[in-house]
Coordinates of C-alpha atoms and ligand atoms in Angstrom, one line a residue:
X1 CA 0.0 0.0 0.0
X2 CA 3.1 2.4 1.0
X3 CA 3.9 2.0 -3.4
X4 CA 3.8 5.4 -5.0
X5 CA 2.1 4.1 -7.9
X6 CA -0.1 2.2 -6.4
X7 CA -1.4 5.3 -4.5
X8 CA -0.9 7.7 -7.3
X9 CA -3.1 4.9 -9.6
X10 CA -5.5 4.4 -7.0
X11 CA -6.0 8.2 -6.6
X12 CA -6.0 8.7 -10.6
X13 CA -8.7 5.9 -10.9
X14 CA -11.3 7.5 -8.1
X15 CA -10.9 10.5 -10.1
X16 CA -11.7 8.6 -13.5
X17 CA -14.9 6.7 -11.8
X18 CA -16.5 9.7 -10.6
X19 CA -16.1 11.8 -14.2
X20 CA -17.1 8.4 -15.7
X21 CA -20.1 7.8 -13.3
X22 CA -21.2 11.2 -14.3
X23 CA -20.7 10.8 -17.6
X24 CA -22.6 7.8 -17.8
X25 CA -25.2 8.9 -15.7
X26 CA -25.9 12.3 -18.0
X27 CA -25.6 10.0 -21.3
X28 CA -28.1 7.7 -19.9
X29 CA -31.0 10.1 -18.9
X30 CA -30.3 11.6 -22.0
X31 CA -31.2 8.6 -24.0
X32 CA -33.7 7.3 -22.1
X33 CA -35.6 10.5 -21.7
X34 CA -35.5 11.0 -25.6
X35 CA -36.5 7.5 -26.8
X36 CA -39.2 7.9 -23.8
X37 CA -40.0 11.8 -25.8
X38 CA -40.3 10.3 -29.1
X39 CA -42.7 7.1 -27.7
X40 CA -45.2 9.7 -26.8
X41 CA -44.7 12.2 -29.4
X42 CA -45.2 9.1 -32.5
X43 CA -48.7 8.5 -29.9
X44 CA -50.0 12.0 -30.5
X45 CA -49.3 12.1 -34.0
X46 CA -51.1 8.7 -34.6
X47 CA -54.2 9.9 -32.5
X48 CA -54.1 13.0 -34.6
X49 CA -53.9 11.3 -37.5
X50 CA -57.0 9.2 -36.9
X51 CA -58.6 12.4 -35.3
X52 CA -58.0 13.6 -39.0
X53 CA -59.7 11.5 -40.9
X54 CA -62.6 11.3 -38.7
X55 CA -63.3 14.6 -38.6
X56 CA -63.7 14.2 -42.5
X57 CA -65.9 11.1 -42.2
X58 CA -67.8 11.1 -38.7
X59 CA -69.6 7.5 -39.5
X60 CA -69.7 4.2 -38.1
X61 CA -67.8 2.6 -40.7
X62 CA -65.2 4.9 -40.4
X63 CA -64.9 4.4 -36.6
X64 CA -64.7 0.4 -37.2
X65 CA -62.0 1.2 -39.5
X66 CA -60.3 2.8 -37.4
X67 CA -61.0 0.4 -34.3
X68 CA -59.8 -2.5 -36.4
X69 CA -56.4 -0.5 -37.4
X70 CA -55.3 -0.2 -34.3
X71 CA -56.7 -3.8 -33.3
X72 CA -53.9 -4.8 -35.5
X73 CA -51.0 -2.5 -34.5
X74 CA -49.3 -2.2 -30.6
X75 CA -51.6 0.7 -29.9
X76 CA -55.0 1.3 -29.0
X77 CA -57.5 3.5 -29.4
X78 CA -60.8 4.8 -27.5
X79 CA -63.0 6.7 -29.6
X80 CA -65.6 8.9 -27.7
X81 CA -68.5 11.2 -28.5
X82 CA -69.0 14.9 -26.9
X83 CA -70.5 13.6 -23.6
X84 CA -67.0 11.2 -23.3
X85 CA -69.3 7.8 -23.9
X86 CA -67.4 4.9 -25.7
X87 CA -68.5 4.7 -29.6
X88 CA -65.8 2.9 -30.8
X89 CA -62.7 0.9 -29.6
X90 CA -59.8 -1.3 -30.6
X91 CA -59.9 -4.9 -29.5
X92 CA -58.4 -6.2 -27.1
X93 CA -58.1 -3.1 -25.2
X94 CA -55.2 -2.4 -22.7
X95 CA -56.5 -2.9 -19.3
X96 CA -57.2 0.2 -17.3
X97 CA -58.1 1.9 -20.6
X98 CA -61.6 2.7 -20.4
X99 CA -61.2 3.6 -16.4
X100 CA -58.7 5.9 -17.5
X101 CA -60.8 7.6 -20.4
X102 CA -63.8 8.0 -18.0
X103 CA -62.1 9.8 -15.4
X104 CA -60.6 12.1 -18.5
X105 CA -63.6 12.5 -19.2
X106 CA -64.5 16.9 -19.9
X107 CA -61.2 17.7 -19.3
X108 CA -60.1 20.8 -21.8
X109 CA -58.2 19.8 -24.7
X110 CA -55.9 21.6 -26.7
X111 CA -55.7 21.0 -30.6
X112 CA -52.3 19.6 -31.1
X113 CA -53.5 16.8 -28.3
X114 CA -52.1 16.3 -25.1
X115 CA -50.6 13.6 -22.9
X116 CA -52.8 12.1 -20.4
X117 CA -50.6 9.6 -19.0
X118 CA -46.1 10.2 -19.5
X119 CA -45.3 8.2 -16.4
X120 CA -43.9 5.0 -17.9
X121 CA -42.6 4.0 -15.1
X122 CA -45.3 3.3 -12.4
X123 CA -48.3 2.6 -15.2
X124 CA -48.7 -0.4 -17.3
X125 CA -49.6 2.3 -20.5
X126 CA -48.8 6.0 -21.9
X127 CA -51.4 7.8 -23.4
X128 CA -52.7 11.0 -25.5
X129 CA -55.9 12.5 -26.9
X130 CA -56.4 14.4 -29.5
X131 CA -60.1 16.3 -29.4
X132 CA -62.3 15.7 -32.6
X133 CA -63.4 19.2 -33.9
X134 CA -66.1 20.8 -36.0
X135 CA -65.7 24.1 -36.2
X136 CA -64.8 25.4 -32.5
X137 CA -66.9 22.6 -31.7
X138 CA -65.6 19.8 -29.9
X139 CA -68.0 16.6 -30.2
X140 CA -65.6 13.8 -29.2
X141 CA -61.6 12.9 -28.8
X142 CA -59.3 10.0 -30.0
X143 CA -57.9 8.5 -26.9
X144 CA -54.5 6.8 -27.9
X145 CA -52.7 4.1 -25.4
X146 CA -49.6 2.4 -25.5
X147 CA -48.1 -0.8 -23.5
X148 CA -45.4 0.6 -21.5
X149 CA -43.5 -3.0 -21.6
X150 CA -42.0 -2.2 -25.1
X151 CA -40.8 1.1 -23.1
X152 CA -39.2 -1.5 -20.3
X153 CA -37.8 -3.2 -22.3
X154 CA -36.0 -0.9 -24.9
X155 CA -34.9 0.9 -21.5
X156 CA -33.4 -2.7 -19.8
X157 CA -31.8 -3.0 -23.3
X158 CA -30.0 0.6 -22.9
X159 CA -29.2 -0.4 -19.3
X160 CA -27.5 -3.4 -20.4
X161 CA -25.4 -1.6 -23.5
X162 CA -24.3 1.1 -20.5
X163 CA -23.4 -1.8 -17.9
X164 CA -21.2 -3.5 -20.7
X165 CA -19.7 -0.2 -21.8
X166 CA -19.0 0.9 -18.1
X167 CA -17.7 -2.3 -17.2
X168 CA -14.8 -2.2 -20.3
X169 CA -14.1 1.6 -19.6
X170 CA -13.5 1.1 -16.0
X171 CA -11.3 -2.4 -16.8
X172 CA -9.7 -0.1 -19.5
X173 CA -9.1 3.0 -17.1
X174 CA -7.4 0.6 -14.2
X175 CA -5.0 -1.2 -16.7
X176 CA -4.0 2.1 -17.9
X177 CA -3.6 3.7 -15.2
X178 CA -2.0 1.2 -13.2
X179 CA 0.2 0.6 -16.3
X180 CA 0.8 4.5 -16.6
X181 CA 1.6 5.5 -12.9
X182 CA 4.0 2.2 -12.9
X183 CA 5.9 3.9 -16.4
X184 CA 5.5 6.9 -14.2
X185 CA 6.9 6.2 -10.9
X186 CA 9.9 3.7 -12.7
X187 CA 12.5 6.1 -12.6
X188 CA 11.8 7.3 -9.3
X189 CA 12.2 4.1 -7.8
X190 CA 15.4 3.6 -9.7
X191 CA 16.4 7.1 -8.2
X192 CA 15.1 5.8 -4.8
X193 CA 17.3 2.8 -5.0
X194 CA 20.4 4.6 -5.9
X195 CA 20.2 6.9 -3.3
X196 CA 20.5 3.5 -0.6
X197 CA 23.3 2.8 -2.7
X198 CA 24.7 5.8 -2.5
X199 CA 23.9 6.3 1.3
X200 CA 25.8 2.8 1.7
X201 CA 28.7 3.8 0.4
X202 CA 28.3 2.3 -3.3
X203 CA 29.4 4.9 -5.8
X204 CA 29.1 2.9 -9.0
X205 CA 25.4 4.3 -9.6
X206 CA 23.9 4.9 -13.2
X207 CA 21.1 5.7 -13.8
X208 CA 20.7 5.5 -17.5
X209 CA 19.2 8.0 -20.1
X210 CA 16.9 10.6 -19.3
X211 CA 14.5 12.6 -20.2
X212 CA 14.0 16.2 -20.1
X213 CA 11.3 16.6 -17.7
X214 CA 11.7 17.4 -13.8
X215 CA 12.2 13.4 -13.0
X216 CA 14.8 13.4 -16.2
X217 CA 16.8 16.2 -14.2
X218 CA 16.3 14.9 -10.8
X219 CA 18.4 11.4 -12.1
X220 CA 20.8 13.8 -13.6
X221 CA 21.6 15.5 -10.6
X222 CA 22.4 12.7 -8.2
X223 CA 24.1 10.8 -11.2
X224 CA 26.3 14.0 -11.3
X225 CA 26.6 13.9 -7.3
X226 CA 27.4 10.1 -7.4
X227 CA 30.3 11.1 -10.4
X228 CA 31.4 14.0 -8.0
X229 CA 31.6 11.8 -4.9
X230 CA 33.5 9.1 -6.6
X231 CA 36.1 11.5 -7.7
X232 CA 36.3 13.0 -4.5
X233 CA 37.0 9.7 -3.0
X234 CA 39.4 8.8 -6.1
X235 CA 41.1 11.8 -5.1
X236 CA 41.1 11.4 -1.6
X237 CA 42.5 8.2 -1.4
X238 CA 45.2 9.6 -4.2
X239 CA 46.2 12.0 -2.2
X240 CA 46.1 10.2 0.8
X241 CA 48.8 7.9 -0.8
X242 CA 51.0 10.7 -2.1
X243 CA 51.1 11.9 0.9
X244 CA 53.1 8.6 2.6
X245 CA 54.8 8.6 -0.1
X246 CA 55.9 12.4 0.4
X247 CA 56.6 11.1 4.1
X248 CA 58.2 8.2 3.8
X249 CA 62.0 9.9 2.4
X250 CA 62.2 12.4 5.3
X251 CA 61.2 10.1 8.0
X252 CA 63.9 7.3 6.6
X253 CA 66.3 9.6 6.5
X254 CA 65.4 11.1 10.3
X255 CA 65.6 7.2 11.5
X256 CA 68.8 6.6 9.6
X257 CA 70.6 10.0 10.4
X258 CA 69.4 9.5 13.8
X259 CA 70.5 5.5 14.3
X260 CA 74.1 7.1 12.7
X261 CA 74.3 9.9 15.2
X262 CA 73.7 7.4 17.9
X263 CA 77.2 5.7 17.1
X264 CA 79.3 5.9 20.2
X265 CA 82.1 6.1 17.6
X266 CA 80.7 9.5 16.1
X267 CA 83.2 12.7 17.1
X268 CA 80.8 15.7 18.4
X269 CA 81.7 17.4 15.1
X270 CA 80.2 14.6 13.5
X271 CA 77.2 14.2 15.5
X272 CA 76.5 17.4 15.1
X273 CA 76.3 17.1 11.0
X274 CA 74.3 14.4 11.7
X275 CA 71.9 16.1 13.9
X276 CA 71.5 19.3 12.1
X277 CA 70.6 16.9 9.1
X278 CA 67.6 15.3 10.9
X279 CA 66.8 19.1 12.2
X280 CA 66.4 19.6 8.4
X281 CA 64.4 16.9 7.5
X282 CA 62.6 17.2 10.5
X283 CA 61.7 21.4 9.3
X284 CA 60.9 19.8 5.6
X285 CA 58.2 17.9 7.4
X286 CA 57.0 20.1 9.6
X287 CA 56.8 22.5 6.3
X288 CA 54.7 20.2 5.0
X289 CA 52.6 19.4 7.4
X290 CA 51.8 22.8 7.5
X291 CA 51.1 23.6 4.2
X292 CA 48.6 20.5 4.3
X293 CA 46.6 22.0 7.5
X294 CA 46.5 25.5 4.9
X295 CA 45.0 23.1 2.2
X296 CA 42.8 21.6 4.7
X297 CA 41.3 24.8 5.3
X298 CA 41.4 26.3 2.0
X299 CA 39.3 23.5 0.7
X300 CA 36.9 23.2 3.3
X301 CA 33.8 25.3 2.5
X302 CA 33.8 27.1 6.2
X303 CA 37.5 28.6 4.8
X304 CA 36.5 32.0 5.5
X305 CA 37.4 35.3 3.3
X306 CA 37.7 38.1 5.4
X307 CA 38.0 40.8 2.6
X308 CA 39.2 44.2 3.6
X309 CA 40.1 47.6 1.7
X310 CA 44.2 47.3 1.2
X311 CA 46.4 49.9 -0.9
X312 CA 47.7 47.6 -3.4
X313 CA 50.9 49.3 -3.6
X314 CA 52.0 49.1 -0.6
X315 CA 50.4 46.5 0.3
X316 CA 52.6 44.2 -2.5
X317 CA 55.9 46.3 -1.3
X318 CA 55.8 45.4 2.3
X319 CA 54.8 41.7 1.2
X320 CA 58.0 41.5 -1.5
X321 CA 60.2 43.1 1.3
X322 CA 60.3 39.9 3.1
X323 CA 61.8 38.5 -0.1
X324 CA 64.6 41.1 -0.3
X325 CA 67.7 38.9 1.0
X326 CA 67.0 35.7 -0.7
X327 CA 66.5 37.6 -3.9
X328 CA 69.9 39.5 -3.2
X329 CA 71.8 35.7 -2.2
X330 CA 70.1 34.8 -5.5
X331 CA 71.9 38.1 -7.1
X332 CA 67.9 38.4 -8.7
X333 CA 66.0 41.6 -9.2
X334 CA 62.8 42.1 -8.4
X335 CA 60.6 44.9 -10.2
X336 CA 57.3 45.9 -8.8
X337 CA 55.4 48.3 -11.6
X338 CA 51.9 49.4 -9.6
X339 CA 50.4 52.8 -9.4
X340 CA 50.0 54.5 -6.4
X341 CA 46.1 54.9 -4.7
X342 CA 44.7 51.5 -6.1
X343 CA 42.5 50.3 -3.5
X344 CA 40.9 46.4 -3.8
X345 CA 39.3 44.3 -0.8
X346 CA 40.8 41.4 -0.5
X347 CA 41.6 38.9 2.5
X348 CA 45.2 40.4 3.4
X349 CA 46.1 37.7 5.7
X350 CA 45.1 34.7 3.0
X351 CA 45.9 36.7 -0.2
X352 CA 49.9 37.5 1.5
X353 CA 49.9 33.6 1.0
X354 CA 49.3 33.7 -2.8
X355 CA 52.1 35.9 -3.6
X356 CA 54.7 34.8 -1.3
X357 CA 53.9 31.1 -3.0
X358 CA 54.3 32.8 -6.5
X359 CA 57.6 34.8 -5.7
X360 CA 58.6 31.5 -4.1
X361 CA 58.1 29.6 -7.2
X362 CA 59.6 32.6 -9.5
X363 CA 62.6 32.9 -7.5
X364 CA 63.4 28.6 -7.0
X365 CA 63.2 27.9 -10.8
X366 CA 65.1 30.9 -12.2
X367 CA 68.8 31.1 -12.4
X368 CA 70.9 33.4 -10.8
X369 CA 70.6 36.9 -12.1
X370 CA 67.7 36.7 -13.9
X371 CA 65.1 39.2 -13.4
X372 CA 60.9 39.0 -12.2
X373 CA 58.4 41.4 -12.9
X374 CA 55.1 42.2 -10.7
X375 CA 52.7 44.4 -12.5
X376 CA 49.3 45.3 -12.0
X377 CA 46.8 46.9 -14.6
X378 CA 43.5 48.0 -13.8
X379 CA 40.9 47.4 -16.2
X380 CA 37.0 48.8 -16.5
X381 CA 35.9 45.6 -13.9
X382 CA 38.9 43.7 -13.4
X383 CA 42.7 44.1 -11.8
X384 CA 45.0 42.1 -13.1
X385 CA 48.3 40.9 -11.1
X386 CA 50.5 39.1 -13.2
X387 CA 53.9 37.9 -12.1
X388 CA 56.4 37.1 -15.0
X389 CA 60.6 35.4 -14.3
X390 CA 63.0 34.4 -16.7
X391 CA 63.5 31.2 -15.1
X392 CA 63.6 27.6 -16.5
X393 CA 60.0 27.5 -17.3
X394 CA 57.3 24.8 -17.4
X395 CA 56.8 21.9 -20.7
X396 CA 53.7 22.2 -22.0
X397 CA 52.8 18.9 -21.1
X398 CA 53.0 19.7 -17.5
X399 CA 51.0 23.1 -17.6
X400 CA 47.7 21.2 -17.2
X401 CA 48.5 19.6 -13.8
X402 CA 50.5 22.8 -12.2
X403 CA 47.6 23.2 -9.9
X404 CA 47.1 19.5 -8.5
X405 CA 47.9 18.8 -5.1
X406 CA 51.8 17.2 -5.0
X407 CA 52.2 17.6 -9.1
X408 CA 55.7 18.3 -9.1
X409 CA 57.6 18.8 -12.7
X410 CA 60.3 16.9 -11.7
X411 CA 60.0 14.9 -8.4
X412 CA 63.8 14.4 -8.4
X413 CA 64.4 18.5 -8.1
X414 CA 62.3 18.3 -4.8
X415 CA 65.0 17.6 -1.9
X416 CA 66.9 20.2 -3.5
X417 CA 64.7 23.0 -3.9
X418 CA 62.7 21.8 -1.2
X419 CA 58.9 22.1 -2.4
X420 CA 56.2 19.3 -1.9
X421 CA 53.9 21.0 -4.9
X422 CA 51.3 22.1 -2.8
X423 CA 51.7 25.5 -3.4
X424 CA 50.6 26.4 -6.2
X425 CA 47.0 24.3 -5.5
X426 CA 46.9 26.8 -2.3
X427 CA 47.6 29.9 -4.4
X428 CA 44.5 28.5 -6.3
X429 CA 42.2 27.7 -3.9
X430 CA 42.7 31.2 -2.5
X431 CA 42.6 33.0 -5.7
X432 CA 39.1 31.2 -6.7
X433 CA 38.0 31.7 -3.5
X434 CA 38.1 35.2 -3.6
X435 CA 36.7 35.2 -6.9
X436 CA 39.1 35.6 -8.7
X437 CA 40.3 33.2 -11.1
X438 CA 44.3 32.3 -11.6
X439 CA 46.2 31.2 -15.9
X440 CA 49.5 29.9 -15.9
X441 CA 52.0 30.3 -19.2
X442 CA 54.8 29.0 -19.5
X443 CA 58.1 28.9 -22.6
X444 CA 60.6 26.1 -21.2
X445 CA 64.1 27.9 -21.0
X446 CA 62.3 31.6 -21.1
X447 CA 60.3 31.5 -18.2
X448 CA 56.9 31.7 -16.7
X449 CA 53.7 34.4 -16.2
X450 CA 51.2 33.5 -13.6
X451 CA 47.9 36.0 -14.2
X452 CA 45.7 36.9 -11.6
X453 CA 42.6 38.6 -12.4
X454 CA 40.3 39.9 -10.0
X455 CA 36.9 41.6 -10.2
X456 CA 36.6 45.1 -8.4
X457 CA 33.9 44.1 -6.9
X458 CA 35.4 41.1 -5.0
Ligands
ATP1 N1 57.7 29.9 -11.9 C1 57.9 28.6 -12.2 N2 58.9 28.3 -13.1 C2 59.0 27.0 -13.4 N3 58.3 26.0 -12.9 C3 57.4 26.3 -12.0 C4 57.1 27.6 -11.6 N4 56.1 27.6 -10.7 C5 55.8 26.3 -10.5 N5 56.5 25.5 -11.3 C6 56.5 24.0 -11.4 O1 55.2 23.6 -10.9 C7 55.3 22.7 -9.8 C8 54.3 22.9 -8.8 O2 54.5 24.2 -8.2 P1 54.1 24.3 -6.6 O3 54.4 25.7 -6.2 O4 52.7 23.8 -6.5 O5 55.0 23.3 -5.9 P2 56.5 23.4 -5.4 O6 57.0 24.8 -5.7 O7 57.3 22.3 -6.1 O8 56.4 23.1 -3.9 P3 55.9 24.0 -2.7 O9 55.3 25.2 -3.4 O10 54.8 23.2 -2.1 O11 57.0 24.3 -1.9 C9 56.7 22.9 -9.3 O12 57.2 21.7 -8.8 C10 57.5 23.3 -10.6 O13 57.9 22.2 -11.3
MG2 MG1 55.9 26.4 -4.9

């Protein structure tokens, strides 16, 4: 009972009973009422008829001829004079017949004839009479009756044609309907069951082709979610091996470095080496442990922009100060080209992050007195920060993947320069999530341009 299509096709069918019910019941009085009409109206005319001709010929052979008509035929007829006494009559008569034309008897008449008896259903006859004029003279009336049996009959017969009918329609409506709220409510049990699936942890959902309507885009959308959280977990569990892989070379080298410092052999200069080398790795882990936790909170959706007016000018000099030894030790040069009084809200705290991570990058793959350029243009809606080196550059095949969590270029280059490739997925996360959006170019052996464009607004 708790089916959706059995209730929707139960509630669809009550519907279809009543309007049918209604239906049927409007036809049927309809029919019956007119055949019933025309009964009575085809009486008149035949009185009149015989009222006709008699006025014409008023003698007895007339009225025998017209007596022995109707003898023959399903009707009868009572022929009286002005007074309302029997002169002539069809044989046998109807019973009741001449009880019924005595108590008619000097009732007014119209021309056309009238109907003395209409109710079929509780008398065995109809009848009509049609008055027998001379002038405005009225000396008798044509009295014209009618078993109602033929009426009962013709009126079972309908019933039974509109019992028959009813019976099909309805046996027609429930297979339809059942068989239409069943097509109806398919795909939402198909959607039903992949939801369980889903809720149990099984990703591999499809749901097939749809179609355009509002159930069509309701499978779309959680066969979109299941492909979203199968990545997700794809990814998770990617990165979740990348990252013991990340671990694994500086905590061997801690346990070795450390087992080798432990040597009671070891001179204190060279337990020293030893320990400052575990120091090392032991910062390289620490570093990256932190950048995860950033990551961790970039992506999560409660990371939270807390966007304030800055000067961009100075705000990018007192950033790019921190940068001024390493970039002297690198015998590098750093040019800043931004125009005084250009005011933009972003989150100073998070945004200090993206350009330290850039100028990071810019300065560990560029050689040695090579040069990087920060500029900013302002455009009708959008500011654009683009940071530009001369350095070794990217390969085109590696562009694509700059932003992924870990994607080194070369994983070998890593103890040396020290990076984990997490930050440029930080810079992004950031960027996008102060909507802004973040392109990467790149020439190998010329150098690379990372564009930031922000909207005003943001
Ligand atoms: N300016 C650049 N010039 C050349 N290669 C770059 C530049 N910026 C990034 N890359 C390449 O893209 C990779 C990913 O950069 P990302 O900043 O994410 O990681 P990383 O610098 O290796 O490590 P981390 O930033 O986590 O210390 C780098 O390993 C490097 O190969
Ligand atoms: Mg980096």
């Amino acid at each position: 009972m708790n089916r959706i299509s059995i209730k929707l096709g139960l509630l669809f069918l009550m519907f279809i009973l009543i309007i049918e019910a209604a239906l049927f019941f409007y036809l049927y009085s309809g029919l019956a009422n007119t055949r019933i009409s025309e009964e009575l109206e085809s009486l008149r005319l035949r009185g009149n008829s015989h009222r006709e001709v008699l006025e014409k010929h008023h003698d007895s052979a007339t009225l025998n001829h017209v007596a022995l008509m109707e003898s023959e035929a399903e009707t009868d007829v009572v022929i009286t004079d002005k007074t309302g006494g029997i002169i002539s009559s069809s044989r046998p008569l109807i019973q009741g017949a001449r009880k019924a034309v005595e108590k008619w008897k000097g009732k007014s008449l119209t021309y056309k004839g009238e109907i003395m008896q209409g109710d079929w259903k509780s008398t065995p006859y109809i009848a009509t009479a049609s008055p027998i004029k001379k002038g405005r003279q009225q000396f008798g009336t044509v009295y014209m009756f009618k078993n109602t049996n033929d009426i009962h009959e013709m009126i079972a017969r309908l019933q039974h044609h509109f019992y028959v009918a009813g019976a099909v329609s309805i046996l027609f409506s429930i297979v339809t309907i059942f068989a239409l709220s069943k097509f109806i409510t398919a795909p939402l049990i198909k959607m039903k069951k992949a939801t369980e699936k889903l809720s149990q942890g099984d990703l591999s959902v499809k749901l097939g082709a749809h179609s355009r309507d509002e159930l069509g885009q309701l499978g779309m959308s959680i066969q979109s979610l299941a492909n979203e959280l199968q990545r997700l977990r794809k990814e998770r569990n990617e990165f979740l091996s990348s990252i013991s892989h990340e671990l694994q070379t500086p905590l061997m080298y801690l346990k070795g470095y450390a087992d080798v410092a432990r040597r009671p052999s070891n001179t204190p200069q060279e337990r020293d080496k030893y320990l400052a080398i575990v120091e090392e790795e032991a910062g390289r882990i620490s570093q990256l442990v932190k950048d995860l936790f950033q990551l961790a909170q970039v992506d999560q959706h409660t990371f939270f922009i807390q966007k304030q007016k800055v000067e961009l000018a100075t705000y990018l000099h007192t950033i790019c100060a921190h940068f001024h030894l390493a970039l002297k030790e690198k015998e590098m040069e750093l040019d800043i080209s931004c125009s005084q009084g250009l005011y933009i809200s972003l989150d100073p705290e998070r945004f200090q992050q993206v350009i330290i991570n850039l100028l990071d990058n810019a300065m560990k793959y560029s050689k040695e007195g090579t040069k990087i350029d920060l500029m900013v243009k302002k455009s009708a809606e959008s500011l654009t920060i683009t940071l530009k080196d001369q350095g070794i550059g990217i390969p085109e095949k590696d562009l694509p993947y700059v932003f992924d969590k870990l994607y080194r270029v070369e994983k070998s280059r890593s103890r040396k320069s020290g990076g984990y490739g997490l930050g440029l997925s930080i810079v992004k996360e950031i960027v996008e999530a102060h909507g802004g959006e973040i392109t990467i170019t790149s020439e190998t052996g010329k150098g690379t341009t990372v564009e930031i464009a922000l909207r005003e607004d943001g």
